[in-house]
PDB file of N, CA and C in Angstrom:
ATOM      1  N   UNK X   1     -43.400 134.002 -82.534  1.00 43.00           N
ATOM      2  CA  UNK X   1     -44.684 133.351 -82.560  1.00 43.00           C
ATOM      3  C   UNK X   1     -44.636 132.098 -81.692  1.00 43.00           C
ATOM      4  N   UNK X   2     -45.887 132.199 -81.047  1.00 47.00           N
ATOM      5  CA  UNK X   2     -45.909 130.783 -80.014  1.00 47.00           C
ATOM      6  C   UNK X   2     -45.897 129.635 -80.638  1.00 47.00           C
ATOM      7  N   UNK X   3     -45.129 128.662 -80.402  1.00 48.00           N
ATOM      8  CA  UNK X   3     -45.921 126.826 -80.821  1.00 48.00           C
ATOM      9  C   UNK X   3     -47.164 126.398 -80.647  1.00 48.00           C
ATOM     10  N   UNK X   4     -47.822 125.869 -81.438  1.00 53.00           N
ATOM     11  CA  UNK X   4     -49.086 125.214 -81.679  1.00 53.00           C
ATOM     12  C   UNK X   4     -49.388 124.136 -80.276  1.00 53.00           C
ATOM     13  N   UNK X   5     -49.679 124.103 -79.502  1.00 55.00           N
ATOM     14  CA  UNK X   5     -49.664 123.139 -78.189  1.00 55.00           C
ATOM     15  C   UNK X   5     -51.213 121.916 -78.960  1.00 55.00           C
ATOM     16  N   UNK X   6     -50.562 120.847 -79.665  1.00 58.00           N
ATOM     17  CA  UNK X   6     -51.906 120.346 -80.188  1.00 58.00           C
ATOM     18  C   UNK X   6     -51.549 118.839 -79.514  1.00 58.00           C
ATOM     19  N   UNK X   7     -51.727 118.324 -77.991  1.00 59.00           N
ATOM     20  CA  UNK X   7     -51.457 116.681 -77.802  1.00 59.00           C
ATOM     21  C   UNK X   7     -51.748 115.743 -78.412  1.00 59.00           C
ATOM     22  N   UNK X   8     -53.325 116.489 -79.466  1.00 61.00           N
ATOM     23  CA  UNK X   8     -53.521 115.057 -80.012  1.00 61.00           C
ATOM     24  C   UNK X   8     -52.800 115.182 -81.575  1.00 61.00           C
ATOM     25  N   UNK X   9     -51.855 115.958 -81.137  1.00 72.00           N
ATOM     26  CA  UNK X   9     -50.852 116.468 -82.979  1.00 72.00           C
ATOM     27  C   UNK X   9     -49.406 115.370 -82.379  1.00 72.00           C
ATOM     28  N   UNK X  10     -49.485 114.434 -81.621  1.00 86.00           N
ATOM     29  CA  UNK X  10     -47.910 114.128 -81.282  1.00 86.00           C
ATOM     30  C   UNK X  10     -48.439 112.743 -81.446  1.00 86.00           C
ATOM     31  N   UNK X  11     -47.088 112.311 -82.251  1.00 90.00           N
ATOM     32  CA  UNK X  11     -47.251 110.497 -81.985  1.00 90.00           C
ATOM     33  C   UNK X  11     -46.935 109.884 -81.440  1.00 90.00           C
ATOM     34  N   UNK X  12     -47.196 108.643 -81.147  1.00 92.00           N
ATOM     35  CA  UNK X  12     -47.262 107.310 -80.444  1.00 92.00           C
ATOM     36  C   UNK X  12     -46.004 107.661 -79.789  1.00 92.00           C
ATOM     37  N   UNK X  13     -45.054 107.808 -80.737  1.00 94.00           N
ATOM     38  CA  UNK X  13     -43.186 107.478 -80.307  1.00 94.00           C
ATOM     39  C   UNK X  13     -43.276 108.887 -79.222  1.00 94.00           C
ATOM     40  N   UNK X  14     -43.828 110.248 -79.774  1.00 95.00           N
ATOM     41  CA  UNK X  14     -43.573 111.431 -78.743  1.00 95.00           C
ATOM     42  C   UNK X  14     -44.821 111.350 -77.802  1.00 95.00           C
ATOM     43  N   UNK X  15     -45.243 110.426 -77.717  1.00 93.00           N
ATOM     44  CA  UNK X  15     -46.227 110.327 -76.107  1.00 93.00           C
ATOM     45  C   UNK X  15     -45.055 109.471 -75.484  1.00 93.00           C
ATOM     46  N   UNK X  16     -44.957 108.681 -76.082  1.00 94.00           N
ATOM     47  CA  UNK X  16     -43.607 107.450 -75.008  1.00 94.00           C
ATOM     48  C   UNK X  16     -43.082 108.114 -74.719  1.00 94.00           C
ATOM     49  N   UNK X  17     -41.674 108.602 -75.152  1.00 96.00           N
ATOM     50  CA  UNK X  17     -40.365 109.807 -75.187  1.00 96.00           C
ATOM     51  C   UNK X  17     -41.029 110.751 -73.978  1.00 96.00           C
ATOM     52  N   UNK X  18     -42.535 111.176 -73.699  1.00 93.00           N
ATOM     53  CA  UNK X  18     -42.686 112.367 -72.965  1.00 93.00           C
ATOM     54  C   UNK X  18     -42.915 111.702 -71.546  1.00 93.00           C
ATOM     55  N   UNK X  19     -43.641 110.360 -71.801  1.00 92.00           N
ATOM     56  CA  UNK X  19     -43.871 109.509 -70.434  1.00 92.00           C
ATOM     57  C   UNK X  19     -42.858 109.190 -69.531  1.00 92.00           C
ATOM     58  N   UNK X  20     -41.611 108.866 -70.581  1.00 94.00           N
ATOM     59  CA  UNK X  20     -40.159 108.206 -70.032  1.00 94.00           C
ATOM     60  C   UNK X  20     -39.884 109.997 -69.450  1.00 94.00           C
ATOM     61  N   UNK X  21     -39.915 110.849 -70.116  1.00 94.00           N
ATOM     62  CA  UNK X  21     -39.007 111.990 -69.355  1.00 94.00           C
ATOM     63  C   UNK X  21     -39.831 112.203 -68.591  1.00 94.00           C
ATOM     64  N   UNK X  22     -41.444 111.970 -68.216  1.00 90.00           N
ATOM     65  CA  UNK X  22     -41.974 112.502 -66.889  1.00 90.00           C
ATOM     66  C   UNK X  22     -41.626 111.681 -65.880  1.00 90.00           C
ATOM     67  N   UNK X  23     -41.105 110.291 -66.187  1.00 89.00           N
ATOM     68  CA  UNK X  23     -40.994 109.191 -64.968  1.00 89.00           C
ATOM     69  C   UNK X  23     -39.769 109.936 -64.416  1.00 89.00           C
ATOM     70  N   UNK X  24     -38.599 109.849 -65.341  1.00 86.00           N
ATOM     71  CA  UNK X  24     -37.593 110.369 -64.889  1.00 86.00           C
ATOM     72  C   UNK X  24     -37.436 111.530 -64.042  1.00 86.00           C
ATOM     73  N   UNK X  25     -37.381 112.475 -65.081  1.00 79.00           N
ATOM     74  CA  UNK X  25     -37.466 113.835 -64.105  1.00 79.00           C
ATOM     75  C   UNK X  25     -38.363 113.921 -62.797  1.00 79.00           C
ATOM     76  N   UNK X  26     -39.417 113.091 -62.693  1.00 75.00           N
ATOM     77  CA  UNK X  26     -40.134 113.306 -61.513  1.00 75.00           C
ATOM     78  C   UNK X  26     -39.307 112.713 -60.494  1.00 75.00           C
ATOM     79  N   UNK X  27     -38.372 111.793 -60.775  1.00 70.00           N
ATOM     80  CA  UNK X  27     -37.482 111.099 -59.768  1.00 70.00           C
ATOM     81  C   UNK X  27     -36.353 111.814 -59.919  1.00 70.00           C
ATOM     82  N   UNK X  28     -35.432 112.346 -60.562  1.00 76.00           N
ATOM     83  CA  UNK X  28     -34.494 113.493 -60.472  1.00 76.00           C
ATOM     84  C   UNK X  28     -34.230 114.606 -60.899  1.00 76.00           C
ATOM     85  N   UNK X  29     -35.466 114.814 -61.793  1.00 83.00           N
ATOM     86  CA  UNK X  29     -35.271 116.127 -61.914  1.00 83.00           C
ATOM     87  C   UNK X  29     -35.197 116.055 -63.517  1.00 83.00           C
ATOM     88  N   UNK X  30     -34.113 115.484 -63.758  1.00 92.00           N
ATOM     89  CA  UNK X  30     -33.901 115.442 -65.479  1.00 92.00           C
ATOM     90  C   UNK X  30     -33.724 113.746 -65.749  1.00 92.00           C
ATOM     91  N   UNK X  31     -33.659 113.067 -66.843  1.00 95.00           N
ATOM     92  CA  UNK X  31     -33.247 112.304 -67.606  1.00 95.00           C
ATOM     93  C   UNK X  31     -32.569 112.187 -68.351  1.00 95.00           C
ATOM     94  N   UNK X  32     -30.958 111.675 -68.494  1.00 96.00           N
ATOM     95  CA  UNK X  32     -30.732 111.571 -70.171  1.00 96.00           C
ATOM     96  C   UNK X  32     -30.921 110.856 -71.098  1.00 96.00           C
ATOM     97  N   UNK X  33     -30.542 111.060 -72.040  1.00 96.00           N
ATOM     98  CA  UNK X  33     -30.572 110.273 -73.195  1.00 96.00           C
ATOM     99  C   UNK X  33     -30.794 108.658 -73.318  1.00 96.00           C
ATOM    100  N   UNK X  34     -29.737 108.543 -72.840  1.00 96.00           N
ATOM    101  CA  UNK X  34     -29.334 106.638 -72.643  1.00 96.00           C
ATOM    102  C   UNK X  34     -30.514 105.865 -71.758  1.00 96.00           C
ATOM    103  N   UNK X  35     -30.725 106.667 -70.557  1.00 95.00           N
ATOM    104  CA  UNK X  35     -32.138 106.482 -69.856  1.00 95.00           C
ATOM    105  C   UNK X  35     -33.564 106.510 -70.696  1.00 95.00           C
ATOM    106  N   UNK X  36     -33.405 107.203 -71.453  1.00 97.00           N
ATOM    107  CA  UNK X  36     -34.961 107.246 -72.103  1.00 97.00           C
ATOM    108  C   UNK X  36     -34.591 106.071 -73.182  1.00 97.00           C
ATOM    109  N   UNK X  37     -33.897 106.169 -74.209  1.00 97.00           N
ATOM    110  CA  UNK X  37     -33.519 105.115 -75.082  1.00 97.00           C
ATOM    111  C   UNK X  37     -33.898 103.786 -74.120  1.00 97.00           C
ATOM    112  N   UNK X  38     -32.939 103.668 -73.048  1.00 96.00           N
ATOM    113  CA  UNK X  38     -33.639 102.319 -72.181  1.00 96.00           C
ATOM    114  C   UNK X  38     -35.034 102.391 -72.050  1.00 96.00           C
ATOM    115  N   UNK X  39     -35.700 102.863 -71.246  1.00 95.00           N
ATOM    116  CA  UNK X  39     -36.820 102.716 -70.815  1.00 95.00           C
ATOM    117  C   UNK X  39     -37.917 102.904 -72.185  1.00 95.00           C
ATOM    118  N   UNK X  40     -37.991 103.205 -72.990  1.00 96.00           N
ATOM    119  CA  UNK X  40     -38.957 103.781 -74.181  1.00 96.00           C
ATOM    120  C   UNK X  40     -38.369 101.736 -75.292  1.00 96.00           C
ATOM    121  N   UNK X  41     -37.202 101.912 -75.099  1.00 96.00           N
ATOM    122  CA  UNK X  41     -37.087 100.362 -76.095  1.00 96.00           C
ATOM    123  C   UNK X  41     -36.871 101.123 -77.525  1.00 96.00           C
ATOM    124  N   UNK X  42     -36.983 102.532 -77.952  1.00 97.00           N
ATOM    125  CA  UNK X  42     -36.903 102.838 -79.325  1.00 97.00           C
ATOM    126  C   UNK X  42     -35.704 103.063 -79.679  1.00 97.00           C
ATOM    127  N   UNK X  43     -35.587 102.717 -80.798  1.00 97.00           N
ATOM    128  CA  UNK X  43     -34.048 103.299 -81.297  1.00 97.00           C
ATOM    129  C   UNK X  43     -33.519 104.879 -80.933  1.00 97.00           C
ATOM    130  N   UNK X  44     -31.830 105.123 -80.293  1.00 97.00           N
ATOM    131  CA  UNK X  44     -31.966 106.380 -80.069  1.00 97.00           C
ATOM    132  C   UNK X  44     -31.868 107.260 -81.104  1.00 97.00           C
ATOM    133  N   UNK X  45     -31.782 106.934 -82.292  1.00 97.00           N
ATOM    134  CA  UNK X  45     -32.957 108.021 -83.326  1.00 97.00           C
ATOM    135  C   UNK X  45     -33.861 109.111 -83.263  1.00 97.00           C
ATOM    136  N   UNK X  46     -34.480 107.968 -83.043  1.00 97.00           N
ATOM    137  CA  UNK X  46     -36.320 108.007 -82.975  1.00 97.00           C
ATOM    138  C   UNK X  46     -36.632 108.633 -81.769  1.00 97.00           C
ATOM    139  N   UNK X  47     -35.774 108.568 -80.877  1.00 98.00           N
ATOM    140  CA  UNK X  47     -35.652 109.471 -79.009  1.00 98.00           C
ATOM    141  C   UNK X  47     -35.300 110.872 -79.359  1.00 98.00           C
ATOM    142  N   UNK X  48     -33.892 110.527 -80.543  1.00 97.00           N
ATOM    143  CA  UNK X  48     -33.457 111.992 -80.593  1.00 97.00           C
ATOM    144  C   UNK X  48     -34.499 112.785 -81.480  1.00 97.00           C
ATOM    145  N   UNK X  49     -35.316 112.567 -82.195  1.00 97.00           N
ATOM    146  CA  UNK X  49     -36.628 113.023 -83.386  1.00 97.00           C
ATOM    147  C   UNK X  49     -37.300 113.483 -82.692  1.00 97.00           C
ATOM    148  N   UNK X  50     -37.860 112.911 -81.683  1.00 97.00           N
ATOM    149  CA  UNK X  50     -38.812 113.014 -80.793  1.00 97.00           C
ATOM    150  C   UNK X  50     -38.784 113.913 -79.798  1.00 97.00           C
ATOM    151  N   UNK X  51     -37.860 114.071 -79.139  1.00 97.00           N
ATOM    152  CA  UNK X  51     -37.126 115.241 -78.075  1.00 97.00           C
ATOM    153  C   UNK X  51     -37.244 116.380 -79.404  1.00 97.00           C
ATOM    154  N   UNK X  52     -37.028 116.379 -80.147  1.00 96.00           N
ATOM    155  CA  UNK X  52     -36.511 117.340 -81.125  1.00 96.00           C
ATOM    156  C   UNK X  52     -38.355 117.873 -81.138  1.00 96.00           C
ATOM    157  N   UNK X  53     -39.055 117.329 -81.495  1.00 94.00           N
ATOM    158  CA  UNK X  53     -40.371 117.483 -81.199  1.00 94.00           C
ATOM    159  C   UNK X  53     -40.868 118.227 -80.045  1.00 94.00           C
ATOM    160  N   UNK X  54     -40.488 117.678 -79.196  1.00 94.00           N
ATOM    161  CA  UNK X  54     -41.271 118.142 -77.711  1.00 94.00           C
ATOM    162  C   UNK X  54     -40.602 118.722 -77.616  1.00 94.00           C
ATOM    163  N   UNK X  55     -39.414 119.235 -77.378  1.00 94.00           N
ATOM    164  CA  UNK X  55     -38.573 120.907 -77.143  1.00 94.00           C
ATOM    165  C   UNK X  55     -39.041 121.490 -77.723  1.00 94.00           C
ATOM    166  N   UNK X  56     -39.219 121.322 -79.728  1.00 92.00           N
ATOM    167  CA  UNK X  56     -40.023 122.609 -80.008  1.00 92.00           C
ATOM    168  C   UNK X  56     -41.298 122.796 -79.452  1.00 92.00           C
ATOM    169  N   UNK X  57     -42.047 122.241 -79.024  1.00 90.00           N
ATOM    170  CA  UNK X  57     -43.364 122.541 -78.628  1.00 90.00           C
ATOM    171  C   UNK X  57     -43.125 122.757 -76.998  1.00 90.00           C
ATOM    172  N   UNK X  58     -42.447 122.695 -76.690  1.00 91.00           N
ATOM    173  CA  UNK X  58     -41.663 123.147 -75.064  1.00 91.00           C
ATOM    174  C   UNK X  58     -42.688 121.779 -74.173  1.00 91.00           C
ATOM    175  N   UNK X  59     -43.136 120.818 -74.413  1.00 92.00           N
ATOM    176  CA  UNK X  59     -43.633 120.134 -73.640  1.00 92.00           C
ATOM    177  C   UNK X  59     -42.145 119.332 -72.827  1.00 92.00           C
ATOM    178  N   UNK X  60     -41.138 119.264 -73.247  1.00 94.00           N
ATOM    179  CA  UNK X  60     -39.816 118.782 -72.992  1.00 94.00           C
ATOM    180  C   UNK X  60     -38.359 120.044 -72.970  1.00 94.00           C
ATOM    181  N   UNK X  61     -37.710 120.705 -72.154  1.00 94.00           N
ATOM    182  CA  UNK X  61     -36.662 121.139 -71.873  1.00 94.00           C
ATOM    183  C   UNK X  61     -35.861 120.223 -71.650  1.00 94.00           C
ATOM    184  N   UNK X  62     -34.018 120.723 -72.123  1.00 96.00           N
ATOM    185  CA  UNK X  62     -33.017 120.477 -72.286  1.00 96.00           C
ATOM    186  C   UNK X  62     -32.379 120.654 -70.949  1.00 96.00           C
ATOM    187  N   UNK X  63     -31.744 119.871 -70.114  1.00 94.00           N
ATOM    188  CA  UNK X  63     -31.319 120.637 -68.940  1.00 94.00           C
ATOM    189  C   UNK X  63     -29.586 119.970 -68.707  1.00 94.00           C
ATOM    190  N   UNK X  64     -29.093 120.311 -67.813  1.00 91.00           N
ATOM    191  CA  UNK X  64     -27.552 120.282 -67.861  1.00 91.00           C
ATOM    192  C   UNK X  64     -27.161 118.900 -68.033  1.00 91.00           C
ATOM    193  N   UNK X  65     -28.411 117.925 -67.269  1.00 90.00           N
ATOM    194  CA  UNK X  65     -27.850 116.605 -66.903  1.00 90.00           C
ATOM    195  C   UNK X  65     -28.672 115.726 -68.178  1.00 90.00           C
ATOM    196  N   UNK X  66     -29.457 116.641 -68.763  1.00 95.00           N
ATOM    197  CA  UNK X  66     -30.600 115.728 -70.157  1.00 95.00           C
ATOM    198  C   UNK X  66     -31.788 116.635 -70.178  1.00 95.00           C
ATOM    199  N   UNK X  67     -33.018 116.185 -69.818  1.00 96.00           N
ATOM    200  CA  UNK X  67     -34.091 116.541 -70.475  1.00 96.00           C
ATOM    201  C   UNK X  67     -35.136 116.451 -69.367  1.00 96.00           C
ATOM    202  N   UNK X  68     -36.028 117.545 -68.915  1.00 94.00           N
ATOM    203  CA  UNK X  68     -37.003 117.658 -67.780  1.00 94.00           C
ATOM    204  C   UNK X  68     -38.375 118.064 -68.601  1.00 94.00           C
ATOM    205  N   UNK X  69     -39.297 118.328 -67.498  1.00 91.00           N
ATOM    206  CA  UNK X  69     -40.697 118.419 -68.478  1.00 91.00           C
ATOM    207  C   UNK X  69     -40.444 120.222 -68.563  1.00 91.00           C
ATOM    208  N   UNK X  70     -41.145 120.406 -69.199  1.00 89.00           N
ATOM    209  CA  UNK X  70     -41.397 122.062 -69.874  1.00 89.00           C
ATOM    210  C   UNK X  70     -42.843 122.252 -69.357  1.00 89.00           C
ATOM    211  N   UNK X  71     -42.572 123.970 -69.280  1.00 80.00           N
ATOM    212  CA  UNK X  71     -43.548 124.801 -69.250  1.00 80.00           C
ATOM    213  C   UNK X  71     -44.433 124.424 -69.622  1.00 80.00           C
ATOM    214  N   UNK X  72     -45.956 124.208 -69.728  1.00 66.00           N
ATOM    215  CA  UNK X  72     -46.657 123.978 -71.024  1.00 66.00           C
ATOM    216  C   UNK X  72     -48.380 123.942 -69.947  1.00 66.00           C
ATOM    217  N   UNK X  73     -49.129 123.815 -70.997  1.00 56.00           N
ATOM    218  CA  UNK X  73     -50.306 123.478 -70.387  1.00 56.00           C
ATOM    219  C   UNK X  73     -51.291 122.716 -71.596  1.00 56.00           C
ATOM    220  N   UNK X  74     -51.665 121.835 -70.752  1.00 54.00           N
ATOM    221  CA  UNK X  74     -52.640 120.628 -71.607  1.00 54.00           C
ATOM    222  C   UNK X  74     -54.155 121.403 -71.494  1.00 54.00           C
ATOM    223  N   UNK X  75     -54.930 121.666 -72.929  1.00 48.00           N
ATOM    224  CA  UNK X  75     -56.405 122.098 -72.703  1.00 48.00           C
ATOM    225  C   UNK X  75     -57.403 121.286 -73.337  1.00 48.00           C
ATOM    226  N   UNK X  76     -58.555 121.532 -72.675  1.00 43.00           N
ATOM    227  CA  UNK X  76     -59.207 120.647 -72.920  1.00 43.00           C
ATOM    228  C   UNK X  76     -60.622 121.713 -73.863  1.00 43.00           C
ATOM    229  N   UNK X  77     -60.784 120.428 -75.149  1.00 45.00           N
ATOM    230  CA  UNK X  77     -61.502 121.541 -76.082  1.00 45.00           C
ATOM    231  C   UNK X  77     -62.868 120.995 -76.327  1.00 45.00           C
ATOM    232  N   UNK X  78     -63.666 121.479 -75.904  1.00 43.00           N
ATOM    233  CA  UNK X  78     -65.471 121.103 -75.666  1.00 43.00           C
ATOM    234  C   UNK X  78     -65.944 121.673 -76.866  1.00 43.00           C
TER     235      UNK X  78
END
């Protein structure tokens, strides 16, 4: 069964966590860990919760060097 793709279902902490891995990965491709913890300011907890989040909903993939954006598509509901 597919994941629920709901953006306005993610919080505050997994919009940050997804912003930091789009900055990143758009500049190499992936991000790790220690990089997002920097740039986001949250405890890496709350990074690792959060990734844990957006992988399941595939808005975030796991990749050799950390974490890139995922498959996914944002819709818009009228």
């Amino acid at each position: 069964m597919e994941p629920e793709h709901d953006v306005q279902a993610l919080s505050d902490a997994d919009v940050h966590v997804y912003e930091a891995v789009a900055g990143g990965a758009g500049e190499h491709g992936s991000v790790g860990l220690d990089a997002l913890v920097h740039s986001t300011g949250l405890p890496a907890e709350e990074v690792r919760e959060s990734l844990e989040r957006l992988i399941g909903q595939r808005y975030v993939r796991p990749t050799d060097q950390g974490f890139g954006l995922g498959q996914h598509t944002f819709g818009v509901w009228r």
